[in-house]
């Protein structure tokens, strides 16, 4: 945010800024300009309290920038940028049409001298990191209106260049959205596959079975106490102050907590949260570790015997384990209850291996898709750093 006195409405200032990366046709288009956000649009707060939503309403009700319920009425019918001012400080959303907004959501309308999609892209690239820090150091935990109005916006004076930048980033957003939908489809495919590959509750054979095993007989349910060695006696917590940074994962109830300089396990194991975890269906209650690692006392440590580890992990993640969880402060999956959990097991090792291989292949596709999306997001972030000049780049 600029430390200079606020300029008059509509007054602009050339700051000698040019981006590091510029489209060829605009290489000689001159320096970019800077204006305060309040000079470029009208800014107000939403008009409704968060509890005024209606489940049957027909108009979007934005309770923060990235999620909404519905409303029976609307206060806005315009092209707008919404900025969450509270816990989601700095997050932005574009919307055009009739809607309502929460009192701590800022609504930007009436755009002047700037291409709206460009402004949305610029705010998305710069606003959160900049204003979050300022909000956290203020007495309130949300963005104040003067802070937002005085926010510096840097932009090319040529509307065609603004549009070109916005279209470039928008196409990347569309690609990320498309790849994210593919990821969701893969997750749904895996969920449906598991439901078919494992017997349903009360049944002893799965609905989908590989041809060579259709006459192989019934599956048998066995408890985790029968199927696994439980190695909880070897786990050990280390406080954050006692940990020394290193290369080995330090696991807790839901995954990696830290990386430290030592390990206590060096084998394929199955971890499942004891406390501080989620145990609902498809909430990744359990996960396999393959490498040298350390495990604290918030995760049970299991070594399956006579059953493929992937079979056990997949079934536990498919099943709602909350019926085995006791207590409320905090809820806990005790060792005794853990041992009672029943897992259906195919009658032959060969069928286990076939199912496990199928699930590993599906997981591989999901992992590859996640990496693809992360790569696109990283590419977009790097591109934005090149397309938008930093204030530090101002020419004296």
mmCIF file of C-alpha atoms in Angstrom:
data_model
loop_
_atom_site.group_PDB
_atom_site.id
_atom_site.type_symbol
_atom_site.label_atom_id
_atom_site.label_comp_id
_atom_site.label_asym_id
_atom_site.label_seq_id
_atom_site.Cartn_x
_atom_site.Cartn_y
_atom_site.Cartn_z
ATOM 1 C CA UNK A 1 0.000 0.000 0.000
ATOM 2 C CA UNK A 2 1.363 3.393 -0.956
ATOM 3 C CA UNK A 3 2.639 5.678 1.785
ATOM 4 C CA UNK A 4 1.918 8.755 -0.353
ATOM 5 C CA UNK A 5 -1.109 11.005 0.298
ATOM 6 C CA UNK A 6 -4.224 9.826 -1.507
ATOM 7 C CA UNK A 7 -4.527 11.257 -5.018
ATOM 8 C CA UNK A 8 -7.639 12.998 -6.283
ATOM 9 C CA UNK A 9 -10.385 10.860 -7.828
ATOM 10 C CA UNK A 10 -9.356 9.790 -11.339
ATOM 11 C CA UNK A 11 -5.815 11.151 -11.067
ATOM 12 C CA UNK A 12 -3.265 8.665 -12.398
ATOM 13 C CA UNK A 13 0.424 8.323 -11.895
ATOM 14 C CA UNK A 14 3.090 6.843 -14.155
ATOM 15 C CA UNK A 15 5.511 4.871 -12.016
ATOM 16 C CA UNK A 16 7.986 3.765 -14.674
ATOM 17 C CA UNK A 17 6.979 0.113 -14.408
ATOM 18 C CA UNK A 18 7.186 -2.503 -17.122
ATOM 19 C CA UNK A 19 6.724 -6.279 -16.756
ATOM 20 C CA UNK A 20 9.596 -8.710 -17.239
ATOM 21 C CA UNK A 21 7.499 -10.610 -19.790
ATOM 22 C CA UNK A 22 5.475 -8.709 -22.368
ATOM 23 C CA UNK A 23 3.592 -9.782 -25.481
ATOM 24 C CA UNK A 24 5.561 -8.800 -28.649
ATOM 25 C CA UNK A 25 2.948 -6.401 -29.981
ATOM 26 C CA UNK A 26 3.163 -4.345 -26.775
ATOM 27 C CA UNK A 27 6.949 -4.220 -26.364
ATOM 28 C CA UNK A 28 6.979 -0.533 -27.309
ATOM 29 C CA UNK A 29 3.681 0.379 -25.664
ATOM 30 C CA UNK A 30 5.310 2.366 -22.868
ATOM 31 C CA UNK A 31 5.304 2.254 -19.114
ATOM 32 C CA UNK A 32 2.498 0.925 -16.980
ATOM 33 C CA UNK A 33 0.393 3.085 -14.692
ATOM 34 C CA UNK A 34 -0.603 2.952 -11.052
ATOM 35 C CA UNK A 35 -3.850 3.956 -9.399
ATOM 36 C CA UNK A 36 -5.466 3.222 -6.095
ATOM 37 C CA UNK A 37 -8.242 0.668 -6.326
ATOM 38 C CA UNK A 38 -10.817 3.151 -5.078
ATOM 39 C CA UNK A 39 -10.145 5.307 -8.155
ATOM 40 C CA UNK A 40 -10.916 2.446 -10.531
ATOM 41 C CA UNK A 41 -14.213 1.148 -9.149
ATOM 42 C CA UNK A 42 -16.894 1.556 -6.518
ATOM 43 C CA UNK A 43 -16.319 -0.509 -3.356
ATOM 44 C CA UNK A 44 -18.930 -1.351 -0.745
ATOM 45 C CA UNK A 45 -19.630 -4.142 1.698
ATOM 46 C CA UNK A 46 -22.386 -6.711 1.332
ATOM 47 C CA UNK A 47 -25.765 -6.011 2.901
ATOM 48 C CA UNK A 48 -26.757 -9.272 4.551
ATOM 49 C CA UNK A 49 -25.840 -11.135 7.696
ATOM 50 C CA UNK A 50 -24.461 -14.647 7.204
ATOM 51 C CA UNK A 51 -27.571 -16.292 8.699
ATOM 52 C CA UNK A 52 -29.962 -14.619 6.243
ATOM 53 C CA UNK A 53 -29.431 -17.217 3.535
ATOM 54 C CA UNK A 54 -32.281 -19.350 2.221
ATOM 55 C CA UNK A 55 -31.792 -23.002 1.178
ATOM 56 C CA UNK A 56 -34.494 -22.571 -1.471
ATOM 57 C CA UNK A 57 -33.424 -19.135 -2.709
ATOM 58 C CA UNK A 58 -32.752 -18.532 -6.385
ATOM 59 C CA UNK A 59 -29.961 -15.943 -6.101
ATOM 60 C CA UNK A 60 -26.345 -16.654 -5.116
ATOM 61 C CA UNK A 61 -25.500 -15.369 -1.638
ATOM 62 C CA UNK A 62 -21.755 -14.929 -1.268
ATOM 63 C CA UNK A 63 -20.809 -15.447 2.362
ATOM 64 C CA UNK A 64 -17.159 -15.178 1.368
ATOM 65 C CA UNK A 65 -15.458 -14.836 -1.989
ATOM 66 C CA UNK A 66 -15.156 -18.534 -2.792
ATOM 67 C CA UNK A 67 -18.382 -20.063 -1.519
ATOM 68 C CA UNK A 68 -22.039 -19.105 -1.213
ATOM 69 C CA UNK A 69 -25.468 -20.202 -0.111
ATOM 70 C CA UNK A 70 -28.647 -18.770 -1.620
ATOM 71 C CA UNK A 71 -31.014 -15.856 -1.072
ATOM 72 C CA UNK A 72 -34.638 -15.051 -1.876
ATOM 73 C CA UNK A 73 -33.661 -11.474 -2.760
ATOM 74 C CA UNK A 74 -30.820 -9.706 -4.509
ATOM 75 C CA UNK A 75 -29.133 -6.354 -3.905
ATOM 76 C CA UNK A 76 -26.739 -6.417 -6.863
ATOM 77 C CA UNK A 77 -27.272 -6.951 -10.567
ATOM 78 C CA UNK A 78 -23.921 -6.106 -12.083
ATOM 79 C CA UNK A 79 -20.510 -7.238 -13.161
ATOM 80 C CA UNK A 80 -18.660 -7.554 -9.864
ATOM 81 C CA UNK A 81 -15.464 -8.676 -8.186
ATOM 82 C CA UNK A 82 -15.981 -10.003 -4.658
ATOM 83 C CA UNK A 83 -13.226 -9.918 -2.065
ATOM 84 C CA UNK A 84 -13.462 -11.843 1.188
ATOM 85 C CA UNK A 85 -12.454 -9.585 4.025
ATOM 86 C CA UNK A 86 -12.506 -11.978 6.972
ATOM 87 C CA UNK A 87 -10.855 -15.365 7.523
ATOM 88 C CA UNK A 88 -10.373 -15.818 3.770
ATOM 89 C CA UNK A 89 -8.658 -12.464 3.569
ATOM 90 C CA UNK A 90 -7.833 -11.357 0.056
ATOM 91 C CA UNK A 91 -9.512 -14.185 -1.856
ATOM 92 C CA UNK A 92 -11.353 -12.974 -4.941
ATOM 93 C CA UNK A 93 -14.205 -14.090 -7.158
ATOM 94 C CA UNK A 94 -15.753 -12.742 -10.342
ATOM 95 C CA UNK A 95 -19.520 -12.804 -10.805
ATOM 96 C CA UNK A 96 -21.961 -11.158 -13.199
ATOM 97 C CA UNK A 97 -25.686 -11.117 -12.488
ATOM 98 C CA UNK A 98 -28.082 -10.893 -9.558
ATOM 99 C CA UNK A 99 -26.671 -11.780 -6.125
ATOM 100 C CA UNK A 100 -26.411 -10.945 -2.438
ATOM 101 C CA UNK A 101 -23.257 -10.622 -0.362
ATOM 102 C CA UNK A 102 -22.280 -11.000 3.291
ATOM 103 C CA UNK A 103 -21.487 -7.880 5.317
ATOM 104 C CA UNK A 104 -17.774 -8.752 5.454
ATOM 105 C CA UNK A 105 -17.502 -9.411 1.743
ATOM 106 C CA UNK A 106 -16.417 -6.418 -0.323
ATOM 107 C CA UNK A 107 -18.256 -5.888 -3.601
ATOM 108 C CA UNK A 108 -16.453 -4.063 -6.417
ATOM 109 C CA UNK A 109 -18.634 -2.634 -9.213
ATOM 110 C CA UNK A 110 -18.753 0.400 -11.541
ATOM 111 C CA UNK A 111 -15.328 -0.235 -13.091
ATOM 112 C CA UNK A 112 -13.625 2.748 -14.711
ATOM 113 C CA UNK A 113 -10.654 2.970 -17.099
ATOM 114 C CA UNK A 114 -9.710 -0.671 -16.600
ATOM 115 C CA UNK A 115 -10.665 -3.990 -18.160
ATOM 116 C CA UNK A 116 -12.542 -5.896 -15.429
ATOM 117 C CA UNK A 117 -11.002 -9.272 -16.188
ATOM 118 C CA UNK A 118 -7.535 -7.735 -15.981
ATOM 119 C CA UNK A 119 -8.301 -6.195 -12.586
ATOM 120 C CA UNK A 120 -9.617 -9.544 -11.362
ATOM 121 C CA UNK A 121 -6.440 -11.287 -12.537
ATOM 122 C CA UNK A 122 -4.204 -8.642 -10.950
ATOM 123 C CA UNK A 123 -6.000 -8.768 -7.603
ATOM 124 C CA UNK A 124 -5.913 -12.549 -7.637
ATOM 125 C CA UNK A 125 -2.161 -12.478 -8.215
ATOM 126 C CA UNK A 126 -1.203 -9.835 -5.664
ATOM 127 C CA UNK A 127 -3.929 -9.012 -3.158
ATOM 128 C CA UNK A 128 -3.947 -11.903 -0.725
ATOM 129 C CA UNK A 129 -0.298 -11.847 0.305
ATOM 130 C CA UNK A 130 -0.187 -8.047 0.520
ATOM 131 C CA UNK A 131 -3.384 -7.304 2.432
ATOM 132 C CA UNK A 132 -3.326 -10.408 4.629
ATOM 133 C CA UNK A 133 -0.131 -9.198 6.283
ATOM 134 C CA UNK A 134 -1.627 -5.756 6.877
ATOM 135 C CA UNK A 135 -4.875 -7.171 8.260
ATOM 136 C CA UNK A 136 -3.029 -9.463 10.664
ATOM 137 C CA UNK A 137 -1.062 -6.568 12.128
ATOM 138 C CA UNK A 138 -4.150 -4.438 12.640
ATOM 139 C CA UNK A 139 -6.521 -4.601 15.592
ATOM 140 C CA UNK A 140 -9.096 -6.446 13.474
ATOM 141 C CA UNK A 141 -8.673 -9.758 11.673
ATOM 142 C CA UNK A 142 -10.257 -8.568 8.441
ATOM 143 C CA UNK A 143 -9.517 -6.035 5.717
ATOM 144 C CA UNK A 144 -10.681 -2.501 6.433
ATOM 145 C CA UNK A 145 -12.319 -0.487 3.673
ATOM 146 C CA UNK A 146 -9.703 2.337 3.600
ATOM 147 C CA UNK A 147 -6.989 -0.312 3.307
ATOM 148 C CA UNK A 148 -8.729 -1.814 0.275
ATOM 149 C CA UNK A 149 -9.535 1.515 -1.399
ATOM 150 C CA UNK A 150 -5.909 2.572 -1.113
ATOM 151 C CA UNK A 151 -4.520 -0.632 -2.594
ATOM 152 C CA UNK A 152 -2.172 0.036 -5.523
ATOM 153 C CA UNK A 153 -3.222 -1.381 -8.884
ATOM 154 C CA UNK A 154 -0.627 -1.464 -11.662
ATOM 155 C CA UNK A 155 -1.866 -1.847 -15.229
ATOM 156 C CA UNK A 156 -0.982 -1.082 -18.856
ATOM 157 C CA UNK A 157 -2.821 1.952 -20.224
ATOM 158 C CA UNK A 158 -3.576 0.027 -23.438
ATOM 159 C CA UNK A 159 -6.902 -1.808 -23.018
ATOM 160 C CA UNK A 160 -5.878 -4.401 -25.614
ATOM 161 C CA UNK A 161 -2.822 -5.325 -23.537
ATOM 162 C CA UNK A 162 -4.986 -5.613 -20.433
ATOM 163 C CA UNK A 163 -7.326 -7.935 -22.326
ATOM 164 C CA UNK A 164 -4.459 -10.034 -23.696
ATOM 165 C CA UNK A 165 -3.056 -10.628 -20.194
ATOM 166 C CA UNK A 166 -6.492 -11.417 -18.765
ATOM 167 C CA UNK A 167 -7.300 -13.833 -21.604
ATOM 168 C CA UNK A 168 -3.957 -15.601 -21.186
ATOM 169 C CA UNK A 169 -4.500 -16.181 -17.472
ATOM 170 C CA UNK A 170 -8.160 -17.031 -17.986
ATOM 171 C CA UNK A 171 -7.238 -19.765 -20.467
ATOM 172 C CA UNK A 172 -4.878 -21.227 -17.875
ATOM 173 C CA UNK A 173 -7.649 -21.092 -15.259
ATOM 174 C CA UNK A 174 -9.957 -22.909 -17.670
ATOM 175 C CA UNK A 175 -7.309 -25.592 -18.207
ATOM 176 C CA UNK A 176 -6.773 -25.988 -14.454
ATOM 177 C CA UNK A 177 -10.546 -26.290 -13.971
ATOM 178 C CA UNK A 178 -10.752 -28.933 -16.698
ATOM 179 C CA UNK A 179 -7.881 -30.952 -15.218
ATOM 180 C CA UNK A 180 -9.429 -30.619 -11.745
ATOM 181 C CA UNK A 181 -12.660 -32.094 -13.088
ATOM 182 C CA UNK A 182 -10.650 -34.997 -14.502
ATOM 183 C CA UNK A 183 -9.146 -35.513 -11.047
ATOM 184 C CA UNK A 184 -12.604 -35.509 -9.459
ATOM 185 C CA UNK A 185 -13.765 -38.039 -12.070
ATOM 186 C CA UNK A 186 -10.806 -40.318 -11.278
ATOM 187 C CA UNK A 187 -11.596 -40.117 -7.559
ATOM 188 C CA UNK A 188 -15.223 -40.983 -8.231
ATOM 189 C CA UNK A 189 -14.119 -43.850 -10.470
ATOM 190 C CA UNK A 190 -11.929 -45.231 -7.694
ATOM 191 C CA UNK A 191 -14.743 -44.913 -5.169
ATOM 192 C CA UNK A 192 -17.145 -46.784 -7.421
ATOM 193 C CA UNK A 193 -14.497 -49.387 -8.201
ATOM 194 C CA UNK A 194 -13.874 -50.113 -4.529
ATOM 195 C CA UNK A 195 -17.595 -50.433 -3.877
ATOM 196 C CA UNK A 196 -17.729 -53.084 -6.598
ATOM 197 C CA UNK A 197 -14.488 -54.904 -5.753
ATOM 198 C CA UNK A 198 -15.345 -55.425 -2.064
ATOM 199 C CA UNK A 199 -18.409 -57.314 -0.794
ATOM 200 C CA UNK A 200 -21.236 -55.060 0.359
ATOM 201 C CA UNK A 201 -22.283 -55.103 4.013
ATOM 202 C CA UNK A 202 -23.810 -58.490 4.835
ATOM 203 C CA UNK A 203 -22.521 -60.136 1.625
ATOM 204 C CA UNK A 204 -19.615 -62.553 1.130
ATOM 205 C CA UNK A 205 -18.724 -62.000 -2.536
ATOM 206 C CA UNK A 206 -18.136 -58.738 -4.430
ATOM 207 C CA UNK A 207 -20.442 -57.551 -7.183
ATOM 208 C CA UNK A 208 -17.485 -57.195 -9.563
ATOM 209 C CA UNK A 209 -15.025 -60.067 -9.709
ATOM 210 C CA UNK A 210 -12.243 -60.829 -12.169
ATOM 211 C CA UNK A 211 -13.287 -63.738 -14.451
ATOM 212 C CA UNK A 212 -10.640 -66.151 -13.185
ATOM 213 C CA UNK A 213 -11.925 -65.824 -9.598
ATOM 214 C CA UNK A 214 -15.679 -66.033 -10.121
ATOM 215 C CA UNK A 215 -15.746 -69.612 -8.846
ATOM 216 C CA UNK A 216 -13.102 -69.052 -6.150
ATOM 217 C CA UNK A 217 -15.549 -69.067 -3.249
ATOM 218 C CA UNK A 218 -16.612 -66.655 -0.553
ATOM 219 C CA UNK A 219 -14.581 -63.934 1.089
ATOM 220 C CA UNK A 220 -14.019 -64.162 4.842
ATOM 221 C CA UNK A 221 -14.095 -61.258 7.290
ATOM 222 C CA UNK A 222 -11.237 -61.107 9.757
ATOM 223 C CA UNK A 223 -10.459 -58.583 12.463
ATOM 224 C CA UNK A 224 -7.455 -56.278 12.265
ATOM 225 C CA UNK A 225 -6.238 -57.978 15.438
ATOM 226 C CA UNK A 226 -6.019 -61.221 13.448
ATOM 227 C CA UNK A 227 -4.694 -59.733 10.219
ATOM 228 C CA UNK A 228 -1.973 -57.432 11.537
ATOM 229 C CA UNK A 229 0.920 -57.103 13.891
ATOM 230 C CA UNK A 230 0.419 -53.840 15.738
ATOM 231 C CA UNK A 231 3.690 -52.038 16.384
ATOM 232 C CA UNK A 232 2.472 -49.198 18.596
ATOM 233 C CA UNK A 233 5.111 -50.013 21.205
ATOM 234 C CA UNK A 234 7.804 -48.771 18.792
ATOM 235 C CA UNK A 235 6.311 -45.375 17.984
ATOM 236 C CA UNK A 236 7.562 -42.327 19.853
ATOM 237 C CA UNK A 237 6.503 -38.658 19.923
ATOM 238 C CA UNK A 238 9.033 -35.839 19.634
ATOM 239 C CA UNK A 239 8.070 -32.294 20.572
ATOM 240 C CA UNK A 240 8.585 -29.593 17.962
ATOM 241 C CA UNK A 241 11.382 -28.044 20.021
ATOM 242 C CA UNK A 242 13.241 -31.364 20.228
ATOM 243 C CA UNK A 243 13.061 -32.227 16.527
ATOM 244 C CA UNK A 244 16.128 -31.784 14.372
ATOM 245 C CA UNK A 245 15.528 -31.078 10.701
ATOM 246 C CA UNK A 246 16.384 -33.916 8.343
ATOM 247 C CA UNK A 247 15.242 -36.051 5.432
ATOM 248 C CA UNK A 248 12.983 -38.571 7.183
ATOM 249 C CA UNK A 249 9.183 -38.064 7.374
ATOM 250 C CA UNK A 250 7.729 -37.641 10.852
ATOM 251 C CA UNK A 251 4.157 -38.982 10.712
ATOM 252 C CA UNK A 252 1.131 -38.137 12.820
ATOM 253 C CA UNK A 253 -2.544 -39.058 12.720
ATOM 254 C CA UNK A 254 -3.242 -37.853 9.175
ATOM 255 C CA UNK A 255 0.128 -37.759 7.427
ATOM 256 C CA UNK A 256 3.507 -36.062 7.477
ATOM 257 C CA UNK A 257 3.939 -33.514 10.260
ATOM 258 C CA UNK A 258 7.616 -32.699 9.757
ATOM 259 C CA UNK A 259 10.932 -33.999 8.434
ATOM 260 C CA UNK A 260 13.588 -35.005 10.978
ATOM 261 C CA UNK A 261 17.116 -36.417 11.130
ATOM 262 C CA UNK A 262 16.343 -39.975 12.313
ATOM 263 C CA UNK A 263 13.910 -42.860 11.783
ATOM 264 C CA UNK A 264 12.468 -45.775 13.779
ATOM 265 C CA UNK A 265 10.738 -47.714 10.969
ATOM 266 C CA UNK A 266 12.157 -48.976 7.678
ATOM 267 C CA UNK A 267 9.476 -51.224 6.180
ATOM 268 C CA UNK A 268 6.092 -51.130 4.460
ATOM 269 C CA UNK A 269 3.496 -50.258 7.108
ATOM 270 C CA UNK A 270 -0.099 -49.102 7.403
ATOM 271 C CA UNK A 271 -0.867 -46.105 9.621
ATOM 272 C CA UNK A 272 -4.304 -45.139 10.904
ATOM 273 C CA UNK A 273 -5.136 -42.165 13.115
ATOM 274 C CA UNK A 274 -5.651 -42.867 16.800
ATOM 275 C CA UNK A 275 -6.762 -39.341 17.711
ATOM 276 C CA UNK A 276 -6.918 -36.023 15.896
ATOM 277 C CA UNK A 277 -7.922 -37.776 12.655
ATOM 278 C CA UNK A 278 -10.964 -38.249 10.434
ATOM 279 C CA UNK A 279 -12.581 -41.696 10.282
ATOM 280 C CA UNK A 280 -15.483 -41.127 7.878
ATOM 281 C CA UNK A 281 -15.904 -43.063 4.636
ATOM 282 C CA UNK A 282 -13.392 -41.957 1.968
ATOM 283 C CA UNK A 283 -11.649 -39.553 4.375
ATOM 284 C CA UNK A 284 -8.263 -41.321 4.063
ATOM 285 C CA UNK A 285 -8.323 -42.659 7.604
ATOM 286 C CA UNK A 286 -5.409 -44.961 6.804
ATOM 287 C CA UNK A 287 -2.346 -44.616 4.587
ATOM 288 C CA UNK A 288 0.650 -46.732 3.592
ATOM 289 C CA UNK A 289 4.224 -45.672 4.336
ATOM 290 C CA UNK A 290 7.061 -47.220 2.370
ATOM 291 C CA UNK A 291 10.168 -45.333 3.413
ATOM 292 C CA UNK A 292 12.312 -44.852 6.459
ATOM 293 C CA UNK A 293 10.228 -42.777 8.851
ATOM 294 C CA UNK A 294 9.318 -41.835 12.410
ATOM 295 C CA UNK A 295 5.765 -42.173 13.784
ATOM 296 C CA UNK A 296 4.378 -40.335 16.804
ATOM 297 C CA UNK A 297 1.770 -41.591 19.272
ATOM 298 C CA UNK A 298 -1.229 -40.211 17.349
ATOM 299 C CA UNK A 299 -1.212 -42.964 14.697
ATOM 300 C CA UNK A 300 -1.563 -46.728 15.083
ATOM 301 C CA UNK A 301 1.166 -48.684 13.284
ATOM 302 C CA UNK A 302 0.052 -51.905 11.546
ATOM 303 C CA UNK A 303 1.952 -54.568 9.632
ATOM 304 C CA UNK A 304 -0.536 -56.806 7.780
ATOM 305 C CA UNK A 305 0.250 -60.539 7.698
ATOM 306 C CA UNK A 306 -1.217 -62.942 5.148
ATOM 307 C CA UNK A 307 -3.162 -60.187 3.411
ATOM 308 C CA UNK A 308 -2.061 -57.565 0.908
ATOM 309 C CA UNK A 309 -1.559 -54.201 2.623
ATOM 310 C CA UNK A 310 -3.416 -52.408 -0.182
ATOM 311 C CA UNK A 311 -6.539 -54.510 0.461
ATOM 312 C CA UNK A 312 -6.581 -53.431 4.100
ATOM 313 C CA UNK A 313 -5.870 -49.768 3.346
ATOM 314 C CA UNK A 314 -8.527 -49.534 0.621
ATOM 315 C CA UNK A 315 -11.222 -51.177 2.717
ATOM 316 C CA UNK A 316 -10.508 -49.053 5.808
ATOM 317 C CA UNK A 317 -10.666 -45.885 3.708
ATOM 318 C CA UNK A 318 -13.945 -46.975 2.123
ATOM 319 C CA UNK A 319 -15.565 -47.812 5.455
ATOM 320 C CA UNK A 320 -17.023 -45.363 7.987
ATOM 321 C CA UNK A 321 -15.024 -46.151 11.128
ATOM 322 C CA UNK A 322 -16.775 -43.653 13.390
ATOM 323 C CA UNK A 323 -18.750 -46.463 15.030
ATOM 324 C CA UNK A 324 -15.442 -47.675 16.491
ATOM 325 C CA UNK A 325 -14.443 -44.223 17.765
ATOM 326 C CA UNK A 326 -15.046 -43.415 21.423
ATOM 327 C CA UNK A 327 -14.920 -40.296 23.586
ATOM 328 C CA UNK A 328 -15.449 -36.682 22.626
ATOM 329 C CA UNK A 329 -12.553 -34.643 24.011
ATOM 330 C CA UNK A 330 -10.851 -35.681 21.866
ATOM 331 C CA UNK A 331 -12.514 -38.597 20.035
ATOM 332 C CA UNK A 332 -10.214 -41.608 19.835
ATOM 333 C CA UNK A 333 -9.868 -44.906 18.002
ATOM 334 C CA UNK A 334 -8.477 -46.982 20.841
ATOM 335 C CA UNK A 335 -6.242 -50.001 20.318
ATOM 336 C CA UNK A 336 -9.001 -52.296 21.575
ATOM 337 C CA UNK A 337 -11.539 -50.921 19.098
ATOM 338 C CA UNK A 338 -8.968 -50.969 16.298
ATOM 339 C CA UNK A 339 -8.450 -54.698 16.766
ATOM 340 C CA UNK A 340 -12.225 -55.294 16.426
ATOM 341 C CA UNK A 341 -12.540 -53.752 12.944
ATOM 342 C CA UNK A 342 -13.491 -56.452 10.419
ATOM 343 C CA UNK A 343 -11.930 -56.548 6.958
ATOM 344 C CA UNK A 344 -13.247 -58.883 4.200
ATOM 345 C CA UNK A 345 -10.393 -60.854 2.619
ATOM 346 C CA UNK A 346 -10.381 -62.742 -0.721
ATOM 347 C CA UNK A 347 -9.811 -66.490 -0.327
ATOM 348 C CA UNK A 348 -6.640 -66.575 -2.448
ATOM 349 C CA UNK A 349 -3.434 -64.561 -2.517
ATOM 350 C CA UNK A 350 -3.715 -64.339 -6.316
ATOM 351 C CA UNK A 351 -7.057 -62.532 -6.107
ATOM 352 C CA UNK A 352 -5.695 -60.191 -3.462
ATOM 353 C CA UNK A 353 -2.757 -59.310 -5.724
ATOM 354 C CA UNK A 354 -5.071 -58.697 -8.701
ATOM 355 C CA UNK A 355 -7.298 -56.325 -6.710
ATOM 356 C CA UNK A 356 -4.332 -54.554 -5.138
ATOM 357 C CA UNK A 357 -2.691 -54.078 -8.549
ATOM 358 C CA UNK A 358 -5.886 -52.524 -9.919
ATOM 359 C CA UNK A 359 -6.066 -50.110 -6.992
ATOM 360 C CA UNK A 360 -2.373 -49.209 -7.294
ATOM 361 C CA UNK A 361 -2.879 -48.396 -10.980
ATOM 362 C CA UNK A 362 -5.865 -46.186 -10.156
ATOM 363 C CA UNK A 363 -3.928 -44.439 -7.392
ATOM 364 C CA UNK A 364 -1.084 -43.858 -9.841
ATOM 365 C CA UNK A 365 -3.448 -42.143 -12.263
ATOM 366 C CA UNK A 366 -4.818 -39.952 -9.455
ATOM 367 C CA UNK A 367 -1.325 -39.019 -8.273
ATOM 368 C CA UNK A 368 -0.224 -38.171 -11.816
ATOM 369 C CA UNK A 369 -3.306 -35.993 -12.303
ATOM 370 C CA UNK A 370 -2.653 -34.168 -9.014
ATOM 371 C CA UNK A 371 0.927 -33.478 -10.100
ATOM 372 C CA UNK A 372 -0.311 -32.187 -13.447
ATOM 373 C CA UNK A 373 -2.631 -29.724 -11.722
ATOM 374 C CA UNK A 374 0.086 -28.592 -9.317
ATOM 375 C CA UNK A 375 2.434 -28.105 -12.258
ATOM 376 C CA UNK A 376 -0.159 -25.936 -14.022
ATOM 377 C CA UNK A 377 -0.696 -23.877 -10.863
ATOM 378 C CA UNK A 378 3.054 -23.415 -10.465
ATOM 379 C CA UNK A 379 3.290 -22.381 -14.118
ATOM 380 C CA UNK A 380 0.484 -19.859 -13.635
ATOM 381 C CA UNK A 381 2.117 -18.425 -10.519
ATOM 382 C CA UNK A 382 5.428 -18.004 -12.325
ATOM 383 C CA UNK A 383 3.677 -16.474 -15.315
ATOM 384 C CA UNK A 384 1.893 -13.928 -13.141
ATOM 385 C CA UNK A 385 5.188 -12.931 -11.547
ATOM 386 C CA UNK A 386 6.484 -12.187 -15.050
ATOM 387 C CA UNK A 387 3.349 -10.515 -16.427
ATOM 388 C CA UNK A 388 2.813 -8.070 -13.546
ATOM 389 C CA UNK A 389 5.557 -5.585 -12.591
ATOM 390 C CA UNK A 390 6.501 -5.568 -8.935
ATOM 391 C CA UNK A 391 6.545 -2.249 -7.136
ATOM 392 C CA UNK A 392 10.183 -2.969 -6.374
ATOM 393 C CA UNK A 393 10.898 -2.759 -10.123
ATOM 394 C CA UNK A 394 10.024 0.923 -10.343
ATOM 395 C CA UNK A 395 12.528 2.897 -12.332
ATOM 396 C CA UNK A 396 13.997 5.783 -10.376
#
